[in-house]
Coordinates of C-alpha atoms in Angstrom, one line a residue:
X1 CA 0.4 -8.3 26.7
X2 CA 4.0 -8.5 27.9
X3 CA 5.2 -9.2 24.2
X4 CA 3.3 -6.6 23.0
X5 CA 4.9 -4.1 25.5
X6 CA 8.1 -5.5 24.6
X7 CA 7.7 -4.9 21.0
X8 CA 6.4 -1.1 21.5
X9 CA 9.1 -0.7 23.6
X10 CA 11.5 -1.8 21.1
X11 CA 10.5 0.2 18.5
X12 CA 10.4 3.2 20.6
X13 CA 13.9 2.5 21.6
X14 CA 14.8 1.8 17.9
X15 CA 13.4 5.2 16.6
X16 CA 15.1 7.2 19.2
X17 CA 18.3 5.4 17.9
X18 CA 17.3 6.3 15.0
X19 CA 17.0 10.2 15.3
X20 CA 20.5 9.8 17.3
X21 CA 21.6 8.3 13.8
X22 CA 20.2 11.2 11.9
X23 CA 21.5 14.0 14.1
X24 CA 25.1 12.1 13.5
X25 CA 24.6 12.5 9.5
X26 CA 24.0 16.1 9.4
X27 CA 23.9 19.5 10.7
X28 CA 21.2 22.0 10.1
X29 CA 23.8 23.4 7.7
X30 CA 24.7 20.3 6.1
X31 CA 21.2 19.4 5.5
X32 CA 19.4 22.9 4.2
X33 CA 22.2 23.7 2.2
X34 CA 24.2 20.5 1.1
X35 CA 21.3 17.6 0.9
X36 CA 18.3 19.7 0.5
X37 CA 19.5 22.1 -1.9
X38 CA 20.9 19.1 -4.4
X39 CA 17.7 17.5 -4.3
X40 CA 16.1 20.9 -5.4
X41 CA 18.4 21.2 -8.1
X42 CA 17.8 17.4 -9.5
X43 CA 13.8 18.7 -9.8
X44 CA 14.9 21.7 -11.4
X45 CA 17.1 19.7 -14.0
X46 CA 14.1 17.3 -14.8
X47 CA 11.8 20.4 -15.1
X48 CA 14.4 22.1 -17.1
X49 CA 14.5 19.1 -19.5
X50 CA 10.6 19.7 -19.9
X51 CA 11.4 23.4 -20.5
X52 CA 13.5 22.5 -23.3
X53 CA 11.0 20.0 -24.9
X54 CA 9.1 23.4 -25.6
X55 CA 6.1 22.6 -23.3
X56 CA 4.9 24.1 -20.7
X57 CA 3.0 21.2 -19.5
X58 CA 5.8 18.9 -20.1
X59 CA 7.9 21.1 -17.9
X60 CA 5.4 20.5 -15.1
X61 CA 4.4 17.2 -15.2
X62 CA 8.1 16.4 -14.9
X63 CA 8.7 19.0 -12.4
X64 CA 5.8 17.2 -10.2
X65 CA 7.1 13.7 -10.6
X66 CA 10.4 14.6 -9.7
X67 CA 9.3 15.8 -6.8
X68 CA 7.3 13.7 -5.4
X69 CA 9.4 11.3 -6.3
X70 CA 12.2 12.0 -3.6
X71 CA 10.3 10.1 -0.7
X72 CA 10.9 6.7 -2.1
X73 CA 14.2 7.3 -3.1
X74 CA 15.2 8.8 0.0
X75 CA 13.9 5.7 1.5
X76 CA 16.5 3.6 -0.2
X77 CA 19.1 5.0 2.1
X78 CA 18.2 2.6 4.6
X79 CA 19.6 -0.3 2.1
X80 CA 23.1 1.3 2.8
X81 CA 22.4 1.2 6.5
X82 CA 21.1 -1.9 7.0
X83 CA 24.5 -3.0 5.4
X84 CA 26.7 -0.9 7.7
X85 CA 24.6 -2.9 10.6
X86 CA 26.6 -5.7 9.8
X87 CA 29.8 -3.9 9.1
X88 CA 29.6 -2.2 12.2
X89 CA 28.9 -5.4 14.4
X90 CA 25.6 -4.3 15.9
X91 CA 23.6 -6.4 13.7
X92 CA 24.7 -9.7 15.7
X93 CA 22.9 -8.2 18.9
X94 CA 20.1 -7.1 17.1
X95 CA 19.6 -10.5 16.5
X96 CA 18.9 -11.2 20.3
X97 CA 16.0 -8.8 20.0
X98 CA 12.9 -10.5 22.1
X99 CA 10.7 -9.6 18.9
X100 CA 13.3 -10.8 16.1
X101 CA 15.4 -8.0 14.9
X102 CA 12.9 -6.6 11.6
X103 CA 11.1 -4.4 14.2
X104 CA 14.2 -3.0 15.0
X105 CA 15.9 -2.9 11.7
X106 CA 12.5 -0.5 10.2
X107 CA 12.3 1.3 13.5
X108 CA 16.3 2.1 13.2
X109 CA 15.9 3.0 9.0
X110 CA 12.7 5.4 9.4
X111 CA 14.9 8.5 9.7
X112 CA 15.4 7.9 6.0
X113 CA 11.5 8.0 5.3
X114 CA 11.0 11.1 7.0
X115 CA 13.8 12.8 5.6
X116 CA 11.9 11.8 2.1
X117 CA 8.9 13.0 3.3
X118 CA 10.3 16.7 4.2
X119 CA 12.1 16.6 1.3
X120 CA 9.6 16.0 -1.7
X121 CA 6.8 18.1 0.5
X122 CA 9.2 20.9 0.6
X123 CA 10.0 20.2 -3.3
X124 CA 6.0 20.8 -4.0
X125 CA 6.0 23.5 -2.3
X126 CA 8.5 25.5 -3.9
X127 CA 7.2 24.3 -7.5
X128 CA 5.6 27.4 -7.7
X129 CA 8.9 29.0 -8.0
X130 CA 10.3 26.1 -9.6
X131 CA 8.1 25.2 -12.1
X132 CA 4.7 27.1 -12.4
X133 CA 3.2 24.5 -10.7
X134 CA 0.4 26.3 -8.4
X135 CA 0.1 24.1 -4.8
X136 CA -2.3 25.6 -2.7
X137 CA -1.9 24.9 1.2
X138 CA -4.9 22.7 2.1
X139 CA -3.9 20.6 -1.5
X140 CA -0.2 20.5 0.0
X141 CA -1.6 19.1 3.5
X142 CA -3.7 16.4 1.2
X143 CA -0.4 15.7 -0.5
X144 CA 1.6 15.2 2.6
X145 CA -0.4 12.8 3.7
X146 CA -0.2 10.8 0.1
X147 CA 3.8 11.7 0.4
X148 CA 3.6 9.6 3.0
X149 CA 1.5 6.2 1.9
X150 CA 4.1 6.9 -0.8
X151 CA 7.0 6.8 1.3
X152 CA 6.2 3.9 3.1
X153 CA 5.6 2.0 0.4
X154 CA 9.4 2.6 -1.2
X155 CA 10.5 1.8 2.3
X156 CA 9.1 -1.3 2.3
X157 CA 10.8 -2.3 -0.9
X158 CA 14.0 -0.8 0.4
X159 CA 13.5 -3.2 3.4
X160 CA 13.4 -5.9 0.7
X161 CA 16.2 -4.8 -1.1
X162 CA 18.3 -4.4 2.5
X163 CA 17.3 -8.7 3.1
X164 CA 19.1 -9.1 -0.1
X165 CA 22.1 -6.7 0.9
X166 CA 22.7 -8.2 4.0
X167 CA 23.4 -11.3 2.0
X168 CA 25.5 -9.7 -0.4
X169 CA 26.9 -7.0 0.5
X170 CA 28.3 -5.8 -2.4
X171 CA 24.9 -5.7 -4.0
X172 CA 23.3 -2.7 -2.5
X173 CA 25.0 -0.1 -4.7
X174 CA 23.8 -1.9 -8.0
X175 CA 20.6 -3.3 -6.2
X176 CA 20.0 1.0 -5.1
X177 CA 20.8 2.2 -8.9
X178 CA 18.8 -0.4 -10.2
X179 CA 15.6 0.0 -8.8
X180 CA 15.6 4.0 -8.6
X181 CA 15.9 3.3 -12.6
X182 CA 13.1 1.3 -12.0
X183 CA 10.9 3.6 -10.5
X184 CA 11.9 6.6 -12.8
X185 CA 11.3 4.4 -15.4
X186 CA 8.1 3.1 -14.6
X187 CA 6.2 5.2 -11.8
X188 CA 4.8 8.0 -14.6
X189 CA 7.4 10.2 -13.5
X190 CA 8.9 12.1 -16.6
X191 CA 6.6 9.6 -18.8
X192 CA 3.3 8.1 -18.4
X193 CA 2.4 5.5 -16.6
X194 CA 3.0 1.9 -18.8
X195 CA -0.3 0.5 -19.3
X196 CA -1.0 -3.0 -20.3
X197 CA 0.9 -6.0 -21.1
X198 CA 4.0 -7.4 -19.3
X199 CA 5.4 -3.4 -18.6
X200 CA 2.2 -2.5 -17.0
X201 CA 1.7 -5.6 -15.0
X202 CA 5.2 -4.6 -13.6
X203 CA 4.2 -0.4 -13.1
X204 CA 1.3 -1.4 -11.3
X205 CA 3.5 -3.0 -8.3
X206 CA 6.1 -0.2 -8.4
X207 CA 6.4 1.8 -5.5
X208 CA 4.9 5.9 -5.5
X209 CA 3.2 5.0 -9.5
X210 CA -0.4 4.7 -8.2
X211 CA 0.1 7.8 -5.2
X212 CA 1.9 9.9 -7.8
X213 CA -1.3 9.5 -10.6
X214 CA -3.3 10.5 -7.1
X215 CA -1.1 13.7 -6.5
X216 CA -1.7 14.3 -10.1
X217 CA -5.3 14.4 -10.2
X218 CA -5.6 16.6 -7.1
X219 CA -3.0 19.4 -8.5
X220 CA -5.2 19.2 -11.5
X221 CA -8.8 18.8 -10.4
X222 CA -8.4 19.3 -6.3
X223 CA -10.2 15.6 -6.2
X224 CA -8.6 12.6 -4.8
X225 CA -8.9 9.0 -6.5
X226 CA -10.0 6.7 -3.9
X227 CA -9.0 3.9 -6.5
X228 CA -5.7 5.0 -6.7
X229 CA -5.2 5.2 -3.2
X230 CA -6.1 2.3 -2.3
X231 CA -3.6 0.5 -4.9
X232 CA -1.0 2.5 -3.7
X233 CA -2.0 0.8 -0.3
X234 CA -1.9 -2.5 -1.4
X235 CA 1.8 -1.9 -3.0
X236 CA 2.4 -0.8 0.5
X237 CA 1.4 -4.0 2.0
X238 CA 2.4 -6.3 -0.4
X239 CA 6.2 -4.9 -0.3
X240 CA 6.0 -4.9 3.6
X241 CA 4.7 -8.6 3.7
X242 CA 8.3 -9.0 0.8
X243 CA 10.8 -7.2 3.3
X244 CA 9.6 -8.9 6.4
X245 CA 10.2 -12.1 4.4
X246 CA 13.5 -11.0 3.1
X247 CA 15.0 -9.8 6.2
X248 CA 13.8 -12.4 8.2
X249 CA 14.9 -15.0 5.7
X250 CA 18.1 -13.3 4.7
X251 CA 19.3 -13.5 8.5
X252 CA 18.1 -16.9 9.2
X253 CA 20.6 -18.5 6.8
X254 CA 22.9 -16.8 7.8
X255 CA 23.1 -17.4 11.6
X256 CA 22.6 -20.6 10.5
X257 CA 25.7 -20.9 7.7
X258 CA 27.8 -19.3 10.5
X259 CA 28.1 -16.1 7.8
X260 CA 26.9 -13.2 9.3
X261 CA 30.4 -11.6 10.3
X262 CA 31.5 -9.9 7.4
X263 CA 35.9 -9.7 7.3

């Protein structure tokens, strides 16, 4: 009982460290009209290149991706963090965490996850105006909630990706590009989703390309499928099960190589 105190406790004290973090990135100002306003325009772009294809449907189905698309991405911000852990210093006492330091390290990198969360819900709901995409309110509250499996399931390879950086360092930039290729390669976001063979086997572990084909359906029809869901779920899990074994792993050799200070 105790541990388990101790661990809710942590991650409390990690998420309110967390929104002291965000509230140091931005201002209100910053945010609506610097962050959130360039991430409008990148849906725009990707709907305008669907414009110029000459179809109308084109121009949606990219607009939609794009959109929904945001939450993982914006999840990979906590790559960069987790590295600036290290730089800073702090990451040696999180280390001395009663509960080992990966609740703390995902409690301290959700502000990223919500931020993608706002972000690609707000992106939907302006499609309308940016795209001719029609999202009713109850289908955006259904979408919010899949925004958010979504989410989570890019922060959990983000949390993968951050056990790597914390190794090397100099990876996250090219680890960060390379997997948001990834995902806009592979997810079904400007293209259908791969099916079959080596490329499929590969889509149908990628973060947001099972919750995005869900999204899809209810824009379309205004049902849900359960199926895809559910897959999206177990991406969710099996990346979670990856990053808990990457961080954990990643810091182990190095308190143990005496390499964890980084000069």
């Amino acid at each position: 009982m105790r541990k388990a105190e101790a661990l809710i406790r942590q991650i409390g004290y990690g998420l309110l460290s967390s929104y002291q973090d965000y509230r140091a990135l931005y201002t209100w100002r910053s945010w609506l009209f610097g962050w959130l306003a360039r991430l409008l325009c990148q849906v725009l772009f990707f709907s305008m290149v669907g414009w110029a294809i000459g179809s109308a449907d084109t121009q949606r189905y990219m607009a939609l991706g794009n959109a929904v698309v945001l939450g993982p991405l914006g999840a990979f911000g906590v790559v960069s963090s987790s590295v600036g852990e290290r730089r800073g210093g702090t990451l040696q006492f999180l280390l001395l965490s009663r509960n080992g330091p990966f609740p703390v390290l995902l409690a301290r990198g959700l502000y990223w996850a919500a931020d993608g969360i706002v972000t690609s819900c707000i992106a939907l709901f302006v499609l309308r105006w940016l795209a001719d995409v029609e999202v009713s309110p109850p289908v955006l509250l259904v979408c919010f909630l899949l925004q958010v499996l979504i989410t989570l399931s890019g922060y959990s390879l983000a949390l993968a990706l951050a056990g790597i950086s914390l190794r090397w360092p100099e990876s996250r930039m090219y680890l960060t590009a390379g997997t948001t290729i990834l995902l806009m390669t592979l997810a079904g976001v400007n293209t259908p989703l791969p099916r079959g063979g080596v490329v499929g086997a590969i889509a149908s572990v990628v973060p947001a390309a099972h919750g995005l084909q869900a999204i899809r359906a209810l824009v379309a029809h205004g049902t849900v499928p359960a199926g895809e869901v559910f897959a999206e779920f177990a991406v969710l899990l099996l990346w979670g099960a990856v990053g808990y074994l990457a961080l954990t792993g990643s810091l182990r050799h190095q308190v143990r190589t005496g390499t964890l200070n980084l000069r």
